[in-house]
Amino acid sequence: MMQKTKLATAIAVTCGLLTGTAVAKPAKPAQYKMTTAVPAGIAMPDQVKTRLGTLKFFDGFPDDASVEKLYDNLDFQRAVQAYLLALPAVSQVANRNEILKLGPANTTVPIFENRMDSKSLFLTPNTETPYSWMWLDLKDGPIVLETPPKVLGAINDMWFRWVVDIGLTGPDKGEGGKYLILPPGYNGDIPEGYIVVKSPTFSLWAPWRSFVVDGDPKPGVDLVKQHTRVYRLADAANPPQMNFVNVSGKDFSTVAPADYQFWEYLNQVVQQEPSESLDPVTLGYYASIGIQKGKPLAPDARMKKILAEAAIVGDATARANAYRMRKQEAFYYEGSSWQLPFLGGYKFESQPGVRNLDGYNLYYFMATGVTPAMESKMVGQGSQYAWTAKDAKAKPLDGSKNYKLHLPPNIPVKNFWSVILYDNQTRSMLQTDQQFPSVSSQNKELVVNADSSVDIYFGPKAPSGNVNWLQTVPGKGWNTILRLYSPLEPWFDKTWRPGEIELVK
């Protein structure tokens, strides 16, 4: 009888292991000659309550239901983090896809000849300078980019990293120049007479701004058309014709999707660019969810559902991070709603070599174009930015309400300043009856107070009198950016400070 009882117990324990059913452990483990006291925190309890529900184990071995929950959670966590890490690359794909609708890379140059207006969907652009930008393709070898004089711009790679400045802050010093751009892994001859740039990716974005002259954008646009050339180094003796396309006032959307299509965009970059152009950990995140160089993106039903949900949660997380930033160092002044778009510099680092993930996500969710000239202290050069989506009491800006912004006297710019409104959903210019939703020192109609200060009013209806007014939309939120072009020292030492956006009752 004793032997039968022992046999039945052994069978029960074995069956418990095979089916994943948790089996109760003795109150006190048996003591053997080689027994070591296990420090607290190492052993897993038979049951543990978590945000995933109750997880069950047999002596540390998870049961079937727990394994399913844990792997779903792991895949979801990795997918959300992959989404946030991929924001810049996917933004680049959306930008490239729209540009290439107008014509092939290297020879097509979209220009907002009458400046960009609110008809275009593009992440936080300005309305004051004519944009030109193009895609460069290095797959057939080195190319030469001849740039025009009197522009301000940069080249960014396919992962949206800064490669080199163009124009006033670049090696050509605003005189125009010939940039020889070498593809990844190039080891051929390099002729003299060029500004040599080594690219980590085969695809590059080359945007720049020209400037208005006495309110007229045409002189700057003409310089772009006269001097911009792109050709393969091998074709230097017979370069192809350039195609300049005016896109002012046209439907033009470069904003990335935030649904399952996001992953398809990311897969394009992973397949097309060398793995050496990105770090192994980030590529590991992408590979863990099925995006891996040389392999198709083919998730099963379970994984596709996880990826679709992760895109929604990733977008929601990016919005929380941008609009409700929790890091105080993101705010330029104590007790202010004005934030800096570059948290951790143009490399988005909390320390040298350490990514500031919140700063990285904030910028690439809200904006495009990365260059030191947009964040470094360059008195009388480059540009500086402050943005906010909240009023003086840290409440979200509401399109049905009326607000006022006071810019104190002696606004610290050598060149010009502007205040532009954006839609919280698209992060593009707010679409109202106003073609250009901006107030700028370049506006001929700008109302300036006697002490050189400026007041700007926001609301669905214009206030009475001659005022600077920007229209908002009831039922919509909005945010705004204060831009300072060629900022002066009072901006950097904070002796000049913009007012908060005050609710007008």
XYZ file of C-alpha atoms in Angstrom:
505
model
C 0.000 0.000 0.000
C 2.847 2.380 0.864
C 4.501 1.734 -2.506
C 1.236 2.413 -4.425
C 0.830 5.769 -2.631
C 4.390 6.807 -3.523
C 3.823 5.774 -7.157
C 0.585 7.766 -7.403
C 2.317 10.826 -5.986
C 5.178 10.509 -8.486
C 2.713 10.232 -11.390
C 0.823 13.314 -10.191
C 4.022 15.360 -9.969
C 5.159 14.212 -13.429
C 1.793 15.050 -14.985
C 1.881 18.437 -13.321
C 5.224 19.201 -14.984
C 4.049 18.061 -18.399
C 0.838 20.086 -18.359
C 2.367 23.201 -16.799
C 0.115 23.012 -13.728
C 1.638 24.608 -10.645
C 2.355 22.092 -7.887
C 2.622 23.301 -4.305
C 6.108 23.343 -2.839
C 6.850 22.156 0.685
C 6.655 24.863 3.335
C 10.360 24.414 3.954
C 12.740 22.989 1.331
C 14.462 19.783 2.225
C 17.951 20.190 3.594
C 20.733 18.296 1.884
C 24.470 18.226 2.416
C 25.018 20.750 -0.402
C 22.039 23.018 0.381
C 22.739 26.771 0.182
C 20.415 29.397 1.606
C 18.959 31.220 -1.421
C 18.978 35.016 -0.926
C 15.657 36.824 -1.074
C 14.524 38.027 -4.492
C 15.851 35.111 -6.537
C 13.143 32.474 -6.297
C 9.812 32.995 -8.110
C 6.651 32.366 -6.043
C 4.121 29.842 -7.290
C 1.784 32.756 -8.089
C 2.522 36.438 -8.625
C 0.055 39.236 -9.350
C 1.177 41.656 -12.080
C -0.358 44.150 -14.513
C -0.610 41.184 -16.882
C -2.769 39.281 -14.399
C -1.771 36.433 -12.122
C 1.236 34.486 -13.383
C 1.685 30.892 -12.216
C 4.810 28.754 -11.866
C 5.901 25.297 -10.792
C 9.111 25.911 -8.892
C 9.987 28.828 -11.209
C 8.747 27.129 -14.410
C 5.867 29.169 -15.990
C 2.639 27.454 -16.976
C 1.151 27.676 -20.488
C -1.196 30.576 -19.795
C 1.589 32.631 -18.190
C 3.951 31.969 -21.085
C 1.328 33.178 -23.557
C 0.771 36.380 -21.573
C 4.493 37.001 -21.155
C 5.364 36.558 -24.818
C 2.449 38.721 -25.949
C 3.639 41.370 -23.523
C 7.270 41.061 -24.650
C 6.339 41.385 -28.310
C 4.090 44.342 -27.544
C 6.733 46.101 -25.436
C 9.364 45.638 -28.116
C 6.957 46.848 -30.789
C 6.109 50.052 -28.874
C 9.785 50.785 -28.288
C 10.538 49.967 -31.929
C 7.821 52.434 -32.945
C 9.330 55.249 -30.901
C 12.847 54.478 -32.150
C 11.609 54.371 -35.756
C 9.805 57.740 -35.778
C 12.614 59.512 -37.675
C 13.089 56.819 -40.327
C 9.375 56.487 -41.022
C 9.041 60.272 -41.221
C 11.780 60.242 -43.842
C 9.968 57.581 -45.880
C 6.731 59.598 -45.842
C 8.678 62.675 -46.940
C 10.503 60.773 -49.684
C 7.351 59.069 -50.981
C 5.608 62.409 -51.495
C 8.597 64.068 -53.152
C 9.174 61.181 -55.549
C 5.578 61.498 -56.778
C 6.788 64.674 -58.464
C 9.688 63.020 -60.265
C 12.793 60.876 -59.752
C 15.450 61.446 -57.105
C 18.502 63.579 -57.905
C 16.817 65.568 -60.685
C 13.548 66.714 -59.050
C 13.534 69.822 -56.846
C 10.225 70.803 -55.224
C 10.173 74.531 -54.365
C 7.595 76.460 -52.402
C 8.084 79.493 -54.631
C 5.532 81.557 -52.732
C 6.562 80.026 -49.397
C 4.819 77.113 -47.718
C 1.253 77.758 -46.629
C -1.326 75.884 -44.571
C -2.529 73.825 -47.547
C 0.492 71.544 -47.133
C 0.750 68.864 -44.463
C 4.331 68.967 -43.250
C 5.724 68.766 -39.729
C 6.041 72.279 -38.218
C 7.351 74.240 -41.237
C 7.725 78.014 -41.381
C 5.812 80.408 -43.598
C 8.513 83.052 -44.001
C 11.214 81.434 -46.138
C 10.834 79.563 -49.450
C 11.774 75.917 -48.987
C 13.567 73.816 -51.566
C 14.315 70.184 -50.942
C 15.174 67.060 -52.800
C 16.071 63.416 -52.421
C 19.527 62.208 -53.284
C 20.109 58.590 -54.329
C 23.647 57.188 -54.075
C 22.933 53.634 -55.207
C 24.655 54.226 -58.568
C 27.756 55.766 -57.036
C 28.994 59.190 -55.865
C 26.967 62.256 -56.812
C 27.780 65.935 -56.983
C 25.389 68.455 -55.432
C 25.943 72.030 -56.574
C 24.226 74.328 -54.068
C 23.046 77.914 -54.590
C 24.351 80.931 -52.649
C 22.436 82.613 -49.822
C 20.634 79.548 -48.482
C 20.447 77.873 -45.076
C 20.081 74.114 -44.952
C 21.517 70.677 -44.274
C 21.736 67.106 -45.455
C 20.135 64.403 -43.280
C 20.525 60.662 -43.771
C 17.730 58.099 -43.989
C 17.710 57.629 -40.210
C 17.209 61.433 -39.966
C 20.671 62.153 -38.616
C 22.654 65.258 -39.481
C 25.338 64.715 -42.114
C 26.504 68.217 -43.109
C 25.246 71.786 -43.285
C 24.607 73.557 -46.569
C 24.840 77.300 -47.104
C 25.396 79.989 -44.512
C 26.370 77.625 -41.683
C 28.009 75.029 -43.935
C 31.480 74.699 -45.425
C 30.459 76.765 -48.470
C 29.699 79.714 -46.096
C 26.650 80.749 -48.121
C 28.630 81.256 -51.316
C 27.376 78.069 -52.955
C 29.569 75.030 -53.429
C 30.131 71.660 -55.002
C 29.509 68.804 -52.557
C 30.833 65.382 -53.583
C 28.699 62.885 -51.687
C 30.128 59.387 -51.342
C 27.903 56.341 -50.775
C 28.428 53.857 -47.915
C 31.543 51.744 -48.379
C 32.968 53.822 -51.220
C 36.723 53.287 -51.658
C 37.337 54.717 -55.128
C 39.256 57.783 -56.214
C 38.210 61.167 -54.806
C 38.966 64.074 -57.160
C 39.995 67.481 -55.845
C 37.916 70.621 -55.930
C 34.912 69.341 -53.988
C 33.529 69.516 -50.461
C 33.667 65.792 -49.704
C 30.838 64.235 -47.684
C 30.702 60.572 -46.655
C 27.149 59.323 -46.274
C 26.203 56.423 -43.979
C 23.046 55.717 -46.051
C 22.235 55.488 -49.760
C 19.245 57.825 -49.524
C 19.583 61.407 -48.281
C 17.317 64.411 -47.814
C 18.755 67.796 -48.805
C 16.476 70.685 -47.753
C 17.328 74.372 -47.565
C 15.706 77.748 -47.186
C 16.230 80.780 -49.361
C 15.196 84.191 -48.063
C 12.779 86.909 -49.103
C 14.116 90.277 -50.249
C 11.899 93.219 -49.247
C 9.028 90.776 -48.841
C 9.633 89.144 -52.232
C 10.619 85.426 -52.350
C 11.469 85.507 -56.079
C 15.146 86.603 -55.877
C 16.006 83.676 -53.597
C 13.993 81.221 -55.694
C 15.761 82.426 -58.840
C 19.154 81.743 -57.233
C 18.051 78.194 -56.432
C 16.980 77.555 -60.012
C 20.117 79.102 -61.471
C 22.642 77.252 -59.343
C 21.185 73.929 -58.146
C 22.555 70.912 -59.987
C 22.802 67.225 -59.095
C 24.580 64.589 -61.157
C 26.587 61.426 -60.814
C 30.299 62.058 -60.588
C 30.608 59.905 -63.691
C 28.287 62.328 -65.546
C 30.067 65.531 -64.535
C 30.894 66.382 -68.150
C 27.247 66.021 -69.233
C 24.897 66.536 -66.243
C 21.161 65.864 -66.660
C 18.520 68.602 -66.754
C 16.975 69.564 -63.409
C 13.204 69.616 -62.886
C 12.039 72.417 -60.563
C 8.446 71.923 -59.362
C 6.474 74.709 -57.686
C 4.407 73.148 -54.872
C 3.122 76.317 -53.168
C -0.582 76.160 -52.412
C -0.909 72.486 -53.369
C -2.062 69.460 -51.405
C 1.230 68.019 -50.271
C 1.406 65.583 -47.356
C 4.681 64.301 -45.931
C 3.345 63.294 -42.496
C 3.950 59.640 -41.590
C 1.127 57.191 -40.832
C 0.492 56.011 -37.286
C -1.164 52.669 -38.012
C 0.020 49.291 -39.331
C 1.401 50.994 -42.434
C 4.074 52.490 -40.165
C 5.802 49.105 -40.039
C 5.747 48.743 -43.809
C 7.491 52.119 -44.103
C 10.110 51.086 -41.566
C 10.687 47.831 -43.419
C 11.555 49.827 -46.554
C 14.432 51.537 -44.754
C 15.755 48.354 -43.151
C 15.764 46.582 -46.521
C 17.298 49.449 -48.499
C 20.010 50.748 -46.180
C 23.170 49.012 -44.914
C 22.828 47.461 -41.483
C 26.123 49.145 -40.565
C 24.341 52.503 -40.744
C 22.441 51.818 -37.507
C 23.332 50.404 -34.096
C 22.789 46.691 -33.323
C 20.374 47.264 -30.430
C 17.918 49.314 -32.485
C 18.136 46.853 -35.366
C 17.578 44.123 -32.781
C 14.303 45.726 -31.729
C 13.186 45.809 -35.364
C 14.278 42.210 -35.972
C 12.458 40.997 -32.844
C 9.125 42.094 -34.346
C 9.813 40.670 -37.806
C 11.599 43.522 -39.612
C 14.972 42.175 -40.671
C 17.188 42.828 -43.675
C 16.820 40.243 -46.409
C 13.580 38.806 -45.019
C 9.952 39.680 -45.845
C 7.716 41.402 -43.314
C 5.121 38.655 -42.896
C 3.585 38.652 -39.390
C 1.024 36.010 -38.489
C -2.425 37.106 -37.301
C -1.339 37.310 -33.654
C 1.716 39.447 -34.408
C -0.100 41.681 -36.891
C -2.683 42.473 -34.218
C 0.108 43.278 -31.747
C 1.866 45.541 -34.274
C -1.332 47.415 -35.097
C -2.028 48.050 -31.412
C 1.600 48.978 -30.739
C 1.387 51.648 -33.441
C -1.625 53.197 -31.707
C 0.038 53.056 -28.283
C 3.318 54.307 -29.753
C 1.587 57.317 -31.288
C -0.289 57.955 -28.033
C 2.982 57.745 -26.094
C 4.671 60.182 -28.461
C 1.778 62.613 -27.955
C 1.982 62.325 -24.170
C 5.731 62.860 -24.337
C 5.416 65.936 -26.557
C 2.341 67.679 -25.191
C 2.724 66.688 -21.535
C 6.512 66.566 -21.222
C 7.527 65.481 -17.711
C 11.188 66.507 -17.829
C 11.679 69.990 -16.397
C 14.894 70.538 -18.347
C 12.767 70.619 -21.502
C 11.361 74.003 -20.443
C 13.457 77.056 -21.231
C 12.353 79.116 -18.238
C 11.313 78.140 -14.726
C 7.548 78.125 -14.350
C 7.020 78.512 -18.092
C 5.173 76.555 -20.758
C 7.784 77.359 -23.416
C 9.726 74.237 -24.349
C 12.890 73.667 -26.332
C 12.497 71.351 -29.328
C 16.062 70.056 -28.946
C 16.348 68.268 -25.613
C 19.899 67.010 -25.431
C 21.166 68.925 -28.466
C 20.925 67.907 -32.104
C 22.206 64.436 -31.151
C 19.533 64.123 -28.413
C 21.901 63.011 -25.665
C 21.521 63.244 -21.881
C 25.278 62.606 -21.628
C 27.872 62.079 -24.362
C 27.009 58.801 -26.010
C 23.741 58.382 -24.045
C 20.477 58.866 -25.953
C 17.913 61.184 -24.409
C 14.952 59.065 -25.464
C 12.280 61.606 -24.487
C 14.055 64.376 -26.378
C 14.509 62.100 -29.387
C 10.825 61.127 -29.457
C 9.659 64.703 -28.882
C 11.578 66.129 -31.810
C 10.864 63.473 -34.393
C 7.168 63.397 -33.533
C 6.906 67.160 -33.965
C 9.492 68.194 -36.529
C 11.875 67.481 -39.387
C 15.393 68.547 -40.259
C 18.317 68.186 -37.865
C 21.368 70.439 -37.771
C 23.516 72.015 -35.040
C 22.584 75.400 -36.543
C 19.052 74.948 -35.167
C 20.069 74.389 -31.556
C 23.667 75.468 -30.878
C 24.513 78.880 -29.477
C 25.399 80.833 -32.606
C 24.911 84.524 -31.805
C 23.787 86.353 -34.932
C 23.610 83.119 -36.963
C 21.434 80.030 -37.311
C 18.087 79.913 -35.558
C 16.451 79.193 -32.216
C 13.015 77.866 -31.376
C 10.575 77.819 -28.485
C 7.241 76.045 -28.695
C 4.228 75.416 -26.521
C 0.857 73.696 -26.647
C -0.239 75.146 -23.282
C -1.289 78.480 -21.848
C 0.124 80.353 -18.847
C -1.682 77.959 -16.468
C -0.411 74.866 -18.296
C -3.841 74.188 -19.799
C -4.105 72.945 -23.399
C -4.663 75.686 -25.950
C -8.315 75.582 -27.028
C -9.412 76.829 -30.453
C -12.752 78.031 -29.093
C -11.086 80.456 -26.632
C -9.251 83.761 -26.989
C -5.615 84.256 -25.972
C -2.901 86.905 -26.034
C 0.887 86.627 -26.327
C 3.125 89.582 -25.429
C 6.612 89.772 -26.923
C 8.594 92.341 -24.916
C 10.553 95.181 -26.532
C 13.764 94.594 -28.452
C 13.018 91.102 -29.722
C 16.552 89.664 -29.948
C 17.083 88.887 -33.634
C 19.528 90.099 -36.233
C 17.359 88.825 -39.062
C 13.652 88.204 -38.316
C 11.237 86.398 -35.999
C 7.887 84.634 -36.434
C 5.045 83.023 -34.492
C 3.196 80.244 -36.358
C 0.181 78.101 -35.399
C 0.057 74.312 -35.770
C -2.575 71.588 -35.545
C -2.061 69.165 -32.635
C -3.221 66.236 -34.768
C -1.040 66.668 -37.861
C 1.653 68.929 -36.349
C 1.255 70.852 -39.606
C 0.088 74.441 -40.005
C -3.370 75.049 -38.587
C -5.845 75.176 -41.479
C -8.206 78.145 -41.217
C -9.256 80.963 -43.541
C -5.730 82.364 -43.214
C -3.349 81.112 -45.897
C -0.340 81.882 -43.720
C -1.194 81.287 -40.030
C 1.693 83.412 -38.803
C 2.735 86.769 -37.427
C 6.253 87.808 -38.353
C 8.578 90.790 -38.307
C 8.586 90.333 -42.103
C 4.838 91.036 -42.282
C 4.249 94.491 -43.721
C 0.996 94.684 -41.729
C 2.689 93.903 -38.396
C 1.343 96.080 -35.565
C 4.204 97.172 -33.309
C 3.698 98.957 -29.986
C 5.410 102.284 -29.251
C 8.064 100.552 -27.108
C 8.827 98.030 -29.932
C 6.969 95.234 -28.155
C 4.416 93.153 -30.054
C 1.080 91.691 -28.960
C -0.431 88.729 -30.784
C -4.039 87.586 -30.375
C -5.401 84.087 -30.980
C -9.051 83.093 -31.278
C -11.861 82.015 -33.605
C -12.893 85.620 -34.341
C -10.760 88.704 -34.805
C -10.804 91.201 -31.919
C -11.810 94.764 -32.666
C -9.219 97.283 -33.794
C -5.985 96.949 -35.719
C -4.239 93.996 -34.072
C -2.062 91.020 -34.906
C -4.592 88.184 -34.974
C -4.272 84.473 -35.737
C -7.425 82.482 -36.331
C -8.123 79.287 -34.382
C -10.786 76.607 -34.831
C -13.420 75.791 -32.188
C -13.165 72.164 -31.165
C -9.497 71.919 -32.144
C -6.372 72.226 -30.070
C -3.308 74.033 -31.358
C 0.321 74.737 -30.593
C 2.746 77.413 -31.648
C 6.429 77.973 -32.313
C 8.349 81.192 -31.747
C 11.253 81.299 -34.205
C 14.242 83.605 -33.919
C 16.451 83.819 -37.001
C 19.999 84.939 -36.260
C 19.237 85.234 -32.512
C 21.137 87.674 -30.308
C 22.684 87.293 -26.854
C 19.592 88.337 -24.816
C 17.897 85.145 -26.013
C 20.737 82.941 -24.822
C 21.318 84.677 -21.474
C 17.534 84.858 -20.927
C 17.483 88.586 -20.223
C 14.752 88.697 -22.872
C 11.852 86.328 -22.335
C 8.573 85.967 -24.263
C 5.380 86.248 -22.300
C 3.201 83.237 -21.628
C 0.056 82.737 -23.684
C -2.660 84.286 -21.520
C -6.339 83.444 -21.652
C -8.420 86.532 -22.489
C -11.779 86.503 -20.706
